[in-house]
Tab-separated table of C-alpha atoms and ligand atoms in Angstrom:
chain	number	residue	atom	x	y	z
I	1	MET	CA	127.547	136.834	-15.003
I	2	SER	CA	124.484	134.699	-14.418
I	3	PHE	CA	121.322	135.656	-12.581
I	4	PHE	CA	118.898	133.749	-10.412
I	5	SER	CA	115.624	134.400	-8.651
I	6	THR	CA	115.450	135.518	-5.015
I	7	ARG	CA	113.088	132.568	-4.539
I	8	GLY	CA	115.414	129.970	-6.050
I	9	GLY	CA	115.419	128.143	-9.381
I	10	GLU	CA	117.497	128.021	-12.557
I	11	CYS	CA	120.212	130.469	-13.659
I	12	VAL	CA	119.608	132.787	-16.611
I	13	THR	CA	121.757	135.217	-18.595
I	14	ALA	CA	121.503	138.995	-18.237
I	15	SER	CA	119.503	139.292	-21.459
I	16	GLN	CA	117.046	136.600	-20.331
I	17	ALA	CA	116.584	138.326	-16.968
I	18	ILE	CA	115.859	141.622	-18.756
I	19	LEU	CA	113.434	140.069	-21.230
I	20	ARG	CA	111.478	138.204	-18.551
I	21	GLY	CA	111.375	140.975	-15.957
I	22	LEU	CA	109.976	138.820	-13.158
I	23	ALA	CA	111.153	135.238	-12.552
I	24	PRO	CA	108.514	132.528	-13.211
I	25	ASN	CA	108.365	131.712	-9.475
I	26	GLY	CA	107.489	135.311	-8.600
I	27	GLY	CA	110.982	136.195	-7.359
I	28	LEU	CA	113.272	138.973	-8.614
I	29	TYR	CA	116.430	138.310	-10.601
I	30	VAL	CA	119.690	139.037	-8.776
I	31	PRO	CA	123.301	138.718	-9.993
I	32	ALA	CA	125.147	135.549	-8.967
I	33	MET	CA	127.810	137.788	-7.381
I	34	PHE	CA	128.814	141.429	-7.158
I	35	PRO	CA	131.675	142.222	-9.541
I	36	GLN	CA	134.419	144.260	-7.832
I	37	VAL	CA	135.534	147.616	-9.183
I	38	PRO	CA	139.345	147.916	-8.911
I	39	ASP	CA	140.760	151.047	-7.193
I	40	LYS	CA	142.373	152.146	-10.428
I	41	LEU	CA	139.056	152.148	-12.309
I	42	MET	CA	137.504	154.196	-9.516
I	43	THR	CA	140.055	156.972	-10.086
I	44	ASP	CA	139.973	156.530	-13.879
I	45	LEU	CA	136.231	157.296	-13.791
I	46	MET	CA	137.107	160.860	-12.740
I	47	GLU	CA	138.298	161.759	-16.209
I	48	MET	CA	135.387	160.108	-18.053
I	49	ASN	CA	132.026	161.531	-19.133
I	50	TYR	CA	128.767	159.960	-17.980
I	51	ARG	CA	128.403	157.603	-20.947
I	52	GLN	CA	131.967	156.334	-20.508
I	53	ARG	CA	131.452	155.813	-16.787
I	54	ALA	CA	128.236	153.907	-17.515
I	55	SER	CA	129.994	151.694	-20.050
I	56	GLN	CA	132.588	150.627	-17.467
I	57	ILE	CA	129.942	149.659	-14.892
I	58	LEU	CA	127.360	148.061	-17.216
I	59	ARG	CA	129.824	145.711	-18.889
I	60	LEU	CA	130.557	144.119	-15.491
I	61	TYR	CA	126.964	142.824	-15.383
I	62	LEU	CA	125.852	142.562	-19.004
I	63	GLU	CA	128.294	139.868	-20.021
I	64	ASP	CA	126.244	138.575	-22.937
I	65	PHE	CA	126.283	142.063	-24.489
I	66	SER	CA	129.348	143.243	-26.420
I	67	VAL	CA	131.086	146.475	-25.400
I	68	GLU	CA	130.110	147.885	-28.829
I	69	GLU	CA	126.430	147.075	-28.168
I	70	ILE	CA	126.573	148.659	-24.730
I	71	ASP	CA	128.287	151.799	-26.022
I	72	ALA	CA	125.823	152.227	-28.898
I	73	ALA	CA	122.910	151.848	-26.455
I	74	LEU	CA	124.442	154.439	-24.118
I	75	ALA	CA	125.036	156.879	-26.973
I	76	GLY	CA	121.330	156.686	-27.849
I	77	ALA	CA	119.954	156.690	-24.304
I	78	TYR	CA	122.058	159.553	-22.953
I	79	ALA	CA	122.275	161.602	-26.156
I	80	ALA	CA	123.064	165.254	-25.489
I	81	GLU	CA	119.759	166.466	-26.977
I	82	LYS	CA	117.722	164.338	-24.564
I	83	PHE	CA	119.157	165.843	-21.372
I	84	ASP	CA	119.226	169.520	-20.498
I	85	ASP	CA	122.557	169.247	-18.677
I	86	ALA	CA	125.709	168.128	-20.470
I	87	ALA	CA	126.814	166.183	-17.376
I	88	ILE	CA	123.593	164.044	-17.629
I	89	ALA	CA	123.603	163.530	-13.827
I	90	PRO	CA	125.441	166.549	-12.351
I	91	THR	CA	126.567	166.667	-8.709
I	92	LYS	CA	126.001	170.134	-7.218
I	93	ARG	CA	127.564	171.462	-4.019
I	94	LEU	CA	125.051	172.640	-1.421
I	95	ASP	CA	127.565	173.301	1.376
I	96	SER	CA	130.976	171.945	2.369
I	97	ASP	CA	129.558	168.604	3.562
I	98	THR	CA	126.472	168.249	1.394
I	99	TYR	CA	126.050	167.665	-2.328
I	100	VAL	CA	122.979	167.106	-4.510
I	101	LEU	CA	123.023	164.484	-7.254
I	102	GLU	CA	120.507	165.782	-9.810
I	103	LEU	CA	118.824	162.923	-11.658
I	104	PHE	CA	116.018	164.927	-13.281
I	105	HIS	CA	117.608	166.374	-16.408
I	106	GLY	CA	116.040	163.824	-18.787
I	107	PRO	CA	112.950	164.083	-21.008
I	108	THR	CA	110.322	163.539	-18.268
I	109	LEU	CA	112.010	165.479	-15.434
I	110	ALA	CA	112.246	162.592	-12.954
I	111	PHE	CA	114.982	160.076	-12.151
I	112	LYS	CA	113.061	157.272	-13.891
I	113	ASP	CA	114.572	158.546	-17.168
I	114	MET	CA	118.045	157.432	-16.055
I	115	ALA	CA	116.908	153.809	-16.441
I	116	LEU	CA	113.965	154.068	-18.828
I	117	GLN	CA	115.943	155.851	-21.535
I	118	LEU	CA	118.304	152.853	-21.617
I	119	LEU	CA	115.871	149.972	-21.000
I	120	PRO	CA	114.344	149.951	-24.539
I	121	TYR	CA	117.817	149.428	-26.023
I	122	LEU	CA	118.553	146.623	-23.554
I	123	THR	CA	115.118	145.082	-24.244
I	124	THR	CA	115.451	145.008	-28.038
I	125	LEU	CA	119.032	143.671	-27.809
I	126	SER	CA	117.840	140.993	-25.366
I	127	ALA	CA	115.005	139.994	-27.705
I	128	LYS	CA	117.465	139.606	-30.570
I	129	LYS	CA	119.933	137.576	-28.498
I	130	ASN	CA	117.184	135.167	-27.453
I	131	GLY	CA	115.578	134.769	-30.872
I	132	GLU	CA	112.388	136.505	-29.736
I	133	LYS	CA	110.606	137.512	-32.939
I	134	ARG	CA	107.324	138.642	-31.402
I	135	GLU	CA	106.692	142.287	-30.529
I	136	VAL	CA	107.730	142.959	-26.920
I	137	SER	CA	104.655	144.596	-25.405
I	138	ILE	CA	105.425	146.549	-22.266
I	139	LEU	CA	102.593	146.897	-19.708
I	140	VAL	CA	102.933	149.504	-16.973
I	141	ALA	CA	100.825	150.623	-14.023
I	142	THR	CA	101.901	154.050	-12.850
I	143	SER	CA	101.274	156.481	-10.013
I	144	GLY	CA	102.715	159.210	-12.238
I	145	ASP	CA	106.410	159.235	-13.110
I	146	THR	CA	107.106	155.702	-14.401
I	147	GLY	CA	104.316	155.880	-16.994
I	148	LYS	CA	105.604	158.895	-18.839
I	149	ALA	CA	109.248	157.808	-18.588
I	150	ALA	CA	108.386	154.378	-20.044
I	151	LEU	CA	106.274	155.935	-22.853
I	152	GLU	CA	109.066	158.342	-23.708
I	153	GLY	CA	111.670	155.548	-23.676
I	154	PHE	CA	109.738	153.039	-25.815
I	155	LYS	CA	108.058	155.555	-28.151
I	156	ASP	CA	108.569	154.413	-31.776
I	157	VAL	CA	111.198	151.812	-30.779
I	158	PRO	CA	110.821	149.081	-33.456
I	159	GLY	CA	109.664	145.686	-32.183
I	160	THR	CA	108.095	147.109	-29.018
I	161	SER	CA	104.955	148.794	-27.754
I	162	CYS	CA	104.146	150.465	-24.448
I	163	THR	CA	100.759	150.498	-22.706
I	164	VAL	CA	100.291	152.513	-19.517
I	165	PHE	CA	97.443	152.418	-17.005
I	166	TYR	CA	97.086	155.380	-14.658
I	167	PRO	CA	94.447	156.042	-11.988
I	168	THR	CA	92.027	158.704	-13.270
I	169	ASP	CA	92.275	160.861	-10.175
I	170	GLY	CA	95.589	159.727	-8.738
I	171	VAL	CA	98.137	161.757	-10.739
I	172	SER	CA	99.063	165.448	-10.873
I	173	ASP	CA	97.896	167.702	-13.745
I	174	VAL	CA	101.389	167.849	-15.239
I	175	GLN	CA	101.792	164.076	-14.948
I	176	LYS	CA	98.433	163.440	-16.656
I	177	LEU	CA	99.183	165.880	-19.492
I	178	GLN	CA	102.651	164.408	-19.941
I	179	MET	CA	101.110	160.990	-20.573
I	180	THR	CA	98.010	161.876	-22.597
I	181	THR	CA	99.977	164.068	-25.039
I	182	THR	CA	102.556	161.358	-25.831
I	183	GLY	CA	103.151	160.835	-29.545
I	184	GLY	CA	104.439	157.684	-31.238
I	185	LYS	CA	102.705	154.895	-33.152
I	186	ASN	CA	103.263	152.230	-30.484
I	187	THR	CA	102.070	154.002	-27.319
I	188	HIS	CA	98.762	153.487	-25.489
I	189	VAL	CA	97.580	155.342	-22.397
I	190	ILE	CA	94.481	154.205	-20.535
I	191	ALA	CA	92.857	155.878	-17.523
I	192	ILE	CA	91.293	153.447	-15.108
I	193	ASN	CA	88.392	154.231	-12.851
I	194	GLY	CA	90.150	153.255	-9.647
I	195	ASN	CA	93.257	154.085	-7.611
I	196	PHE	CA	96.896	153.129	-8.161
I	197	ASP	CA	96.554	149.851	-6.272
I	198	ASP	CA	93.718	148.841	-8.615
I	199	ALA	CA	95.932	149.606	-11.618
I	200	GLN	CA	98.929	147.762	-10.160
I	201	THR	CA	96.890	144.729	-9.077
I	202	GLY	CA	95.152	144.646	-12.466
I	203	VAL	CA	98.436	144.667	-14.399
I	204	LYS	CA	99.878	141.902	-12.183
I	205	GLN	CA	96.773	139.809	-12.878
I	206	LEU	CA	97.180	140.331	-16.623
I	207	PHE	CA	100.784	139.073	-16.431
I	208	ALA	CA	99.613	135.997	-14.518
I	209	SER	CA	96.584	135.202	-16.739
I	210	ALA	CA	97.163	132.300	-19.160
I	211	ALA	CA	94.108	133.285	-21.226
I	212	PHE	CA	95.257	136.882	-21.588
I	213	ASN	CA	98.822	135.853	-22.476
I	214	ALA	CA	97.397	133.497	-25.132
I	215	SER	CA	95.340	136.349	-26.635
I	216	VAL	CA	98.444	138.548	-26.690
I	217	ASN	CA	100.595	135.772	-28.182
I	218	SER	CA	98.010	135.098	-30.908
I	219	ARG	CA	98.563	138.691	-32.014
I	220	GLY	CA	102.303	138.063	-32.428
I	221	LYS	CA	103.187	139.817	-29.175
I	222	VAL	CA	104.749	138.869	-25.838
I	223	LEU	CA	104.318	140.769	-22.558
I	224	SER	CA	107.188	142.367	-20.635
I	225	SER	CA	107.616	144.783	-17.734
I	226	ALA	CA	109.245	148.197	-17.398
I	227	ASN	CA	108.613	148.215	-13.666
I	228	SER	CA	111.592	148.483	-11.288
I	229	ILE	CA	111.395	144.747	-10.605
I	230	ASN	CA	113.235	144.368	-13.949
I	231	PHE	CA	117.021	144.049	-13.528
I	232	GLY	CA	117.376	146.155	-16.679
I	233	ARG	CA	116.000	149.080	-14.734
I	234	LEU	CA	118.239	148.513	-11.749
I	235	VAL	CA	121.645	148.311	-13.394
I	236	PRO	CA	121.582	151.784	-15.045
I	237	GLN	CA	120.904	153.202	-11.573
I	238	VAL	CA	124.073	151.671	-10.108
I	239	VAL	CA	126.078	153.866	-12.478
I	240	TYR	CA	125.182	157.250	-11.026
I	241	TYR	CA	126.423	156.367	-7.549
I	242	PHE	CA	129.876	155.701	-8.981
I	243	SER	CA	129.537	158.836	-11.078
I	244	ALA	CA	128.716	161.022	-8.059
I	245	TYR	CA	131.697	159.598	-6.160
I	246	ALA	CA	133.964	160.326	-9.129
I	247	ASP	CA	132.616	163.901	-9.199
I	248	LEU	CA	133.477	164.406	-5.517
I	249	LEU	CA	136.961	162.983	-6.074
I	250	LYS	CA	137.441	165.282	-9.023
I	251	ASP	CA	136.196	168.227	-6.998
I	252	GLY	CA	138.940	167.442	-4.462
I	253	ARG	CA	136.321	167.200	-1.700
I	254	ILE	CA	137.247	163.610	-0.840
I	255	LYS	CA	140.342	161.444	-1.159
I	256	ALA	CA	140.301	158.069	-2.909
I	257	GLY	CA	138.795	155.463	-0.575
I	258	GLU	CA	137.113	158.004	1.709
I	259	PRO	CA	133.513	156.999	2.537
I	260	VAL	CA	130.511	159.039	1.416
I	261	ASN	CA	126.916	158.796	2.682
I	262	PHE	CA	123.908	158.870	0.365
I	263	VAL	CA	120.372	159.837	1.393
I	264	VAL	CA	117.681	158.601	-0.997
I	265	PRO	CA	113.961	159.516	-1.219
I	266	THR	CA	112.462	156.047	-1.294
I	267	GLY	CA	109.264	154.388	-2.506
I	268	ASN	CA	109.656	151.026	-4.201
I	269	PHE	CA	113.273	150.726	-2.886
I	270	GLY	CA	114.786	150.538	-6.398
I	271	ASN	CA	116.943	153.644	-6.255
I	272	ILE	CA	118.503	152.987	-2.847
I	273	LEU	CA	118.958	149.302	-3.689
I	274	ALA	CA	121.156	150.386	-6.610
I	275	ALA	CA	123.262	152.304	-4.068
I	276	TYR	CA	123.598	149.127	-2.025
I	277	TYR	CA	124.727	147.252	-5.160
I	278	ALA	CA	127.348	149.965	-5.809
I	279	ARG	CA	128.565	149.589	-2.224
I	280	SER	CA	128.763	145.816	-2.657
I	281	MET	CA	130.945	146.380	-5.733
I	282	GLY	CA	133.457	148.304	-3.638
I	283	LEU	CA	132.191	151.883	-3.734
I	284	PRO	CA	133.292	153.489	-0.431
I	285	VAL	CA	129.934	154.155	1.227
I	286	GLY	CA	129.438	155.075	4.880
I	287	LYS	CA	125.680	154.974	5.490
I	288	LEU	CA	122.789	154.637	3.084
I	289	ILE	CA	119.975	156.721	4.520
I	290	CYS	CA	116.488	155.626	3.497
I	291	ALA	CA	114.089	158.593	3.498
I	292	SER	CA	110.300	158.080	3.548
I	293	ASN	CA	107.293	160.392	3.692
I	294	ARG	CA	104.306	159.813	5.994
I	295	ASN	CA	103.983	156.326	4.468
I	296	ASN	CA	106.875	155.252	6.677
I	297	VAL	CA	106.633	151.472	6.536
I	298	LEU	CA	110.372	151.284	5.715
I	299	THR	CA	111.406	153.535	8.616
I	300	ASP	CA	109.551	151.212	10.961
I	301	PHE	CA	111.090	148.180	9.273
I	302	PHE	CA	114.659	149.342	9.830
I	303	GLU	CA	113.870	150.407	13.396
I	304	THR	CA	112.102	147.202	14.443
I	305	GLY	CA	113.050	144.479	11.971
I	306	VAL	CA	109.338	143.943	11.303
I	307	TYR	CA	107.737	144.792	7.955
I	308	ASP	CA	104.040	145.419	8.485
I	309	THR	CA	101.670	146.836	5.850
I	310	ARG	CA	98.608	146.849	8.115
I	311	ARG	CA	98.359	150.615	8.310
I	312	GLN	CA	96.639	153.613	6.779
I	313	PHE	CA	97.712	154.702	3.294
I	314	TYR	CA	98.252	158.483	3.000
I	315	LYS	CA	98.242	160.691	-0.094
I	316	THR	CA	101.135	163.137	0.310
I	317	THR	CA	102.852	165.953	-1.587
I	318	SER	CA	105.531	163.414	-2.618
I	319	PRO	CA	103.178	160.990	-4.447
I	320	SER	CA	105.909	158.900	-6.082
I	321	MET	CA	106.822	157.682	-2.592
I	322	ASP	CA	103.243	156.827	-1.577
I	323	ILE	CA	103.639	153.080	-1.376
I	324	LEU	CA	103.243	150.400	1.257
I	325	ILE	CA	104.759	147.380	-0.472
I	326	SER	CA	108.315	148.156	-1.612
I	327	SER	CA	108.979	145.407	-4.173
I	328	ASN	CA	112.736	145.832	-4.411
I	329	LEU	CA	113.269	145.331	-0.695
I	330	GLU	CA	113.113	141.624	-1.582
I	331	ARG	CA	116.527	141.933	-3.243
I	332	LEU	CA	118.055	143.427	-0.088
I	333	LEU	CA	116.391	140.785	2.094
I	334	PHE	CA	118.036	138.172	-0.091
I	335	GLU	CA	121.486	139.529	0.845
I	336	CYS	CA	120.414	140.042	4.445
I	337	ALA	CA	119.357	136.380	4.615
I	338	ASP	CA	122.729	135.178	3.238
I	339	ARG	CA	121.006	134.369	-0.062
I	340	ASP	CA	118.663	131.814	1.494
I	341	ALA	CA	115.938	131.618	-1.201
I	342	ASP	CA	113.660	129.389	0.907
I	343	LEU	CA	113.626	131.940	3.683
I	344	ILE	CA	112.742	134.738	1.223
I	345	ALA	CA	109.897	132.665	-0.231
I	346	ARG	CA	108.628	132.111	3.332
I	347	TRP	CA	108.779	135.824	4.276
I	348	MET	CA	107.043	136.840	1.031
I	349	GLY	CA	104.359	134.222	1.697
I	350	GLN	CA	103.821	135.714	5.164
I	351	LEU	CA	103.592	139.198	3.652
I	352	ARG	CA	100.944	138.001	1.210
I	353	GLU	CA	98.910	136.067	3.748
I	354	SER	CA	99.307	137.980	7.001
I	355	HIS	CA	100.713	141.308	5.683
I	356	SER	CA	103.821	141.126	7.861
I	357	TYR	CA	107.143	139.353	8.468
I	358	ALA	CA	110.019	139.718	10.932
I	359	VAL	CA	113.716	139.307	10.047
I	360	GLY	CA	114.981	138.760	13.600
I	361	GLU	CA	117.390	140.730	15.775
I	362	GLN	CA	120.679	139.645	14.209
I	363	ARG	CA	119.579	140.427	10.690
I	364	GLN	CA	118.160	143.749	11.773
I	365	GLU	CA	121.546	144.581	13.308
I	366	TRP	CA	123.192	143.797	9.992
I	367	LEU	CA	120.715	146.056	8.176
I	368	LEU	CA	121.469	148.919	10.560
I	369	SER	CA	125.204	148.521	10.019
I	370	VAL	CA	124.642	149.589	6.399
I	371	PHE	CA	121.401	151.611	6.462
I	372	ALA	CA	119.814	154.350	8.502
I	373	ALA	CA	116.183	155.388	8.031
I	374	GLY	CA	113.943	158.323	8.743
I	375	CYS	CA	110.735	159.988	7.592
I	376	ALA	CA	109.271	163.462	7.140
I	377	ASP	CA	105.636	164.510	6.742
I	378	ASP	CA	104.261	167.109	4.320
I	379	LYS	CA	104.701	169.990	6.781
I	380	GLU	CA	108.339	169.119	7.496
I	381	CYS	CA	108.948	168.694	3.773
I	382	ALA	CA	107.518	172.145	2.972
I	383	GLU	CA	109.610	173.717	5.763
I	384	GLU	CA	112.684	172.073	4.296
I	385	ILE	CA	112.029	173.397	0.769
I	386	SER	CA	111.662	176.884	2.187
I	387	ARG	CA	114.679	176.650	4.501
I	388	VAL	CA	117.067	175.299	1.858
I	389	PHE	CA	115.881	177.888	-0.644
I	390	ASN	CA	116.244	180.783	1.797
I	391	GLU	CA	119.582	179.668	3.229
I	392	LYS	CA	121.292	178.317	0.120
I	393	GLY	CA	119.265	179.619	-2.828
I	394	TYR	CA	118.651	176.043	-3.999
I	395	LEU	CA	115.145	174.953	-5.009
I	396	MET	CA	114.194	171.318	-4.286
I	397	ASP	CA	111.170	169.295	-5.336
I	398	THR	CA	108.990	167.663	-2.684
I	399	HIS	CA	110.645	164.223	-2.922
I	400	THR	CA	114.186	165.570	-2.661
I	401	ALA	CA	113.118	167.731	0.281
I	402	VAL	CA	111.988	164.654	2.217
I	403	ALA	CA	115.539	163.317	1.853
I	404	SER	CA	117.095	166.636	2.823
I	405	ARG	CA	114.961	166.846	5.953
I	406	VAL	CA	115.700	163.256	6.950
I	407	LEU	CA	119.431	163.991	6.535
I	408	ARG	CA	119.133	167.022	8.834
I	409	ASP	CA	117.468	164.863	11.515
I	410	TYR	CA	120.016	162.077	11.014
I	411	ARG	CA	122.958	164.430	11.505
I	412	LYS	CA	121.421	165.907	14.634
I	413	LYS	CA	120.786	162.475	16.106
I	414	THR	CA	124.088	160.807	15.229
I	415	GLY	CA	126.642	163.604	14.860
I	416	ASP	CA	127.835	161.799	11.716
I	417	GLU	CA	129.778	164.401	9.705
I	418	THR	CA	130.585	162.232	6.683
I	419	VAL	CA	130.233	164.035	3.356
I	420	THR	CA	126.717	163.235	2.153
I	421	VAL	CA	125.050	163.235	-1.253
I	422	ILE	CA	121.317	163.971	-1.392
I	423	VAL	CA	119.848	162.058	-4.316
I	424	SER	CA	117.458	164.434	-6.108
I	425	THR	CA	114.753	162.522	-7.969
I	426	ALA	CA	112.550	165.170	-9.628
I	427	SER	CA	112.552	168.692	-10.979
I	428	PRO	CA	110.729	171.197	-8.753
I	429	TYR	CA	108.701	172.113	-11.850
I	430	LYS	CA	107.040	168.720	-11.851
I	431	PHE	CA	105.382	169.578	-8.528
I	432	ALA	CA	105.202	173.325	-9.017
I	433	ALA	CA	102.101	174.098	-6.926
I	434	ASP	CA	103.402	172.389	-3.789
I	435	VAL	CA	106.892	173.825	-4.194
I	436	LEU	CA	105.507	177.344	-4.745
I	437	THR	CA	103.301	177.017	-1.678
I	438	ALA	CA	106.280	175.863	0.395
I	439	VAL	CA	108.371	178.869	-0.638
I	440	LYS	CA	105.705	181.601	-0.660
I	441	GLY	CA	103.324	180.348	2.015
I	442	ARG	CA	99.763	179.063	2.137
I	443	GLY	CA	97.455	180.246	-0.617
I	444	ALA	CA	100.320	181.219	-2.939
I	445	ALA	CA	99.168	178.768	-5.606
I	446	GLU	CA	95.444	179.299	-5.115
I	447	GLY	CA	93.477	179.562	-8.360
I	448	MET	CA	96.624	179.026	-10.440
I	449	ASP	CA	97.193	176.189	-12.904
I	450	ALA	CA	100.456	174.241	-13.138
I	451	PHE	CA	101.805	176.605	-15.821
I	452	GLN	CA	101.169	179.737	-13.783
I	453	CYS	CA	102.792	178.114	-10.754
I	454	SER	CA	105.828	177.236	-12.885
I	455	GLU	CA	106.170	180.797	-14.135
I	456	ALA	CA	105.983	182.094	-10.583
I	457	LEU	CA	108.709	179.638	-9.566
I	458	GLU	CA	110.922	180.795	-12.402
I	459	VAL	CA	110.650	184.396	-11.199
I	460	ILE	CA	111.536	183.389	-7.647
I	461	SER	CA	114.361	180.956	-8.396
I	462	GLY	CA	115.845	182.241	-11.660
I	463	ARG	CA	115.897	178.601	-12.830
I	464	PRO	CA	114.073	178.528	-16.197
I	465	VAL	CA	110.873	176.493	-16.643
I	466	PRO	CA	111.895	173.341	-18.570
I	467	GLU	CA	110.831	173.294	-22.217
I	468	GLN	CA	109.000	169.995	-21.671
I	469	VAL	CA	106.631	171.693	-19.190
I	470	LYS	CA	106.009	174.701	-21.443
I	471	ALA	CA	105.280	172.440	-24.419
I	472	LEU	CA	102.456	170.667	-22.558
I	473	LYS	CA	100.348	173.794	-22.854
I	474	THR	CA	99.936	173.465	-26.616
I	475	LEU	CA	100.431	169.750	-27.345
I	476	PRO	CA	97.242	168.000	-28.505
I	477	ILE	CA	95.696	165.309	-26.264
I	478	ARG	CA	96.215	162.030	-28.098
I	479	HIS	CA	95.031	159.470	-25.563
I	480	THR	CA	91.498	159.462	-24.150
I	481	ALA	CA	90.829	155.758	-23.487
I	482	ARG	CA	89.222	154.898	-20.166
I	483	CYS	CA	88.159	151.635	-18.617
I	484	GLU	CA	86.704	150.067	-15.497
I	485	LYS	CA	89.171	148.246	-13.272
I	486	ASP	CA	87.702	144.834	-14.152
I	487	ALA	CA	87.926	145.504	-17.919
I	488	MET	CA	91.672	146.070	-18.335
I	489	ALA	CA	92.304	142.978	-20.472
I	490	GLN	CA	89.756	144.060	-23.061
I	491	ALA	CA	91.124	147.616	-22.999
I	492	VAL	CA	94.630	146.361	-23.841
I	493	LEU	CA	93.395	144.146	-26.678
I	494	THR	CA	91.289	146.979	-28.075
I	495	ALA	CA	94.380	149.213	-28.043
I	496	PHE	CA	96.459	146.456	-29.711
I	497	ASP	CA	93.848	145.991	-32.429
I	498	GLY	CA	93.822	149.744	-33.078
I	499	LYS	CA	90.093	150.087	-32.444
E	1	PLP	C1	109.946	156.714	-8.316
E	1	PLP	C2	110.316	157.910	-7.524
E	1	PLP	C3	110.851	157.810	-6.221
E	1	PLP	C4	111.008	156.485	-5.506
E	1	PLP	O1	112.017	155.695	-6.069
E	1	PLP	P1	112.093	154.123	-5.741
E	1	PLP	O2	113.153	153.590	-6.611
E	1	PLP	O3	110.731	153.585	-6.093
E	1	PLP	O4	112.386	153.992	-4.294
E	1	PLP	C5	111.233	158.978	-5.574
E	1	PLP	N1	111.077	160.186	-6.155
E	1	PLP	C6	110.545	160.324	-7.397
E	1	PLP	C7	110.377	161.693	-7.963
E	1	PLP	C8	110.160	159.196	-8.131
E	1	PLP	O5	109.630	159.354	-9.363
């Protein structure tokens, strides 16, 4: 399988795509074609565990990796002691037509672990295959979840380092503690005096700066990305859609070939794009429902065919979905445009220069034949957490609740009764104050810290507080670096030089 950029150019291997992250022309790497999963494999998956299922799917894309390499990587990434559920990504039944795919059982309690536990293995293998002797230095800008998941994945992995920038006041208390208490000899965490956009823009500028790259190279290092633009982060996510389908088959809820809908809480469009890839490989999918919070640029896009970022940015109770430019949408546009790289380059140019592009009526029709979209604000999200907990005894985090609410609206509007899987992206304990407030009412979390909120949630739900959250209370703070937004390059070099 070869890969090429959504904006045209030469073909590369899977390992080259993973090592580079972004294509030199600014495009994203996409597979030359979608490998098809035979019907027999689909039913065989039923009797396999998560690692075995993953092996079957990954080897279809990672053709320059041996099956032994893939299996060893999977054994390390999804080791039993790293996940607090033996199924790794369990599918739980909410009611006869609705299931929840829980992707938050990894070390950092959010779905980013599903990919970022595996990516370090794929990165080091890719470096070896391409004769890269320099240290692969990962740079990340985070609004909260990606930073910790990347640190946890790359911590003490030989031949790599991981440097994370987070906005000083833009992350939750638990998220900040998770990052600043990270151990490991090769991890760096830097607070920047600015917001997430400043961090993200700053990191992109570092990648593009010849002078900065030269300084990094002179230290025997080469930059790489753990952002969801990297194909190595996308492919592990394709696996769990097949896995959920196999679970439903095994449960006897569906028959082989019967379509299933998925509703996905969406920010950068990486998670739901993986669902689209699974569908393109033959997974029987009815509708993919894209759920947004008040930052509903994607809802508007699907409804009008126009992507327009000229709008207010809102901070919500589902911060990992607070985003106006969804990078991975470019990969879907590429399929939508019949793989016309020139057209993609033109649309992305328009987005950069005039903050908007339009795909036209026919292409919008095609999009709506596969996707549906909806949004829910903070109030609707809180109502949903409370309703699902009271009616079904199931506690959702704020991101998952946005999806659940959008599904409720979608069913009302369309009457579509297809069995649907809600993709659950975070543990409720990661956003304990907002979840507690949703269940117990306004003021319930007043004057309480994240740990007290978690304990209160445990009493209410009977679901134990994860060990990772409890541990944060006593772990020493290891990272205190701070910098101004125009001094990020120096901050990275200072960290590299161990000053
Ligand atoms: C990252 C994240 C999302 C959004 O996922 P995308 O792949 O960026 O669309 C949703 N929920 C949580 C909890 C996340 O951490």
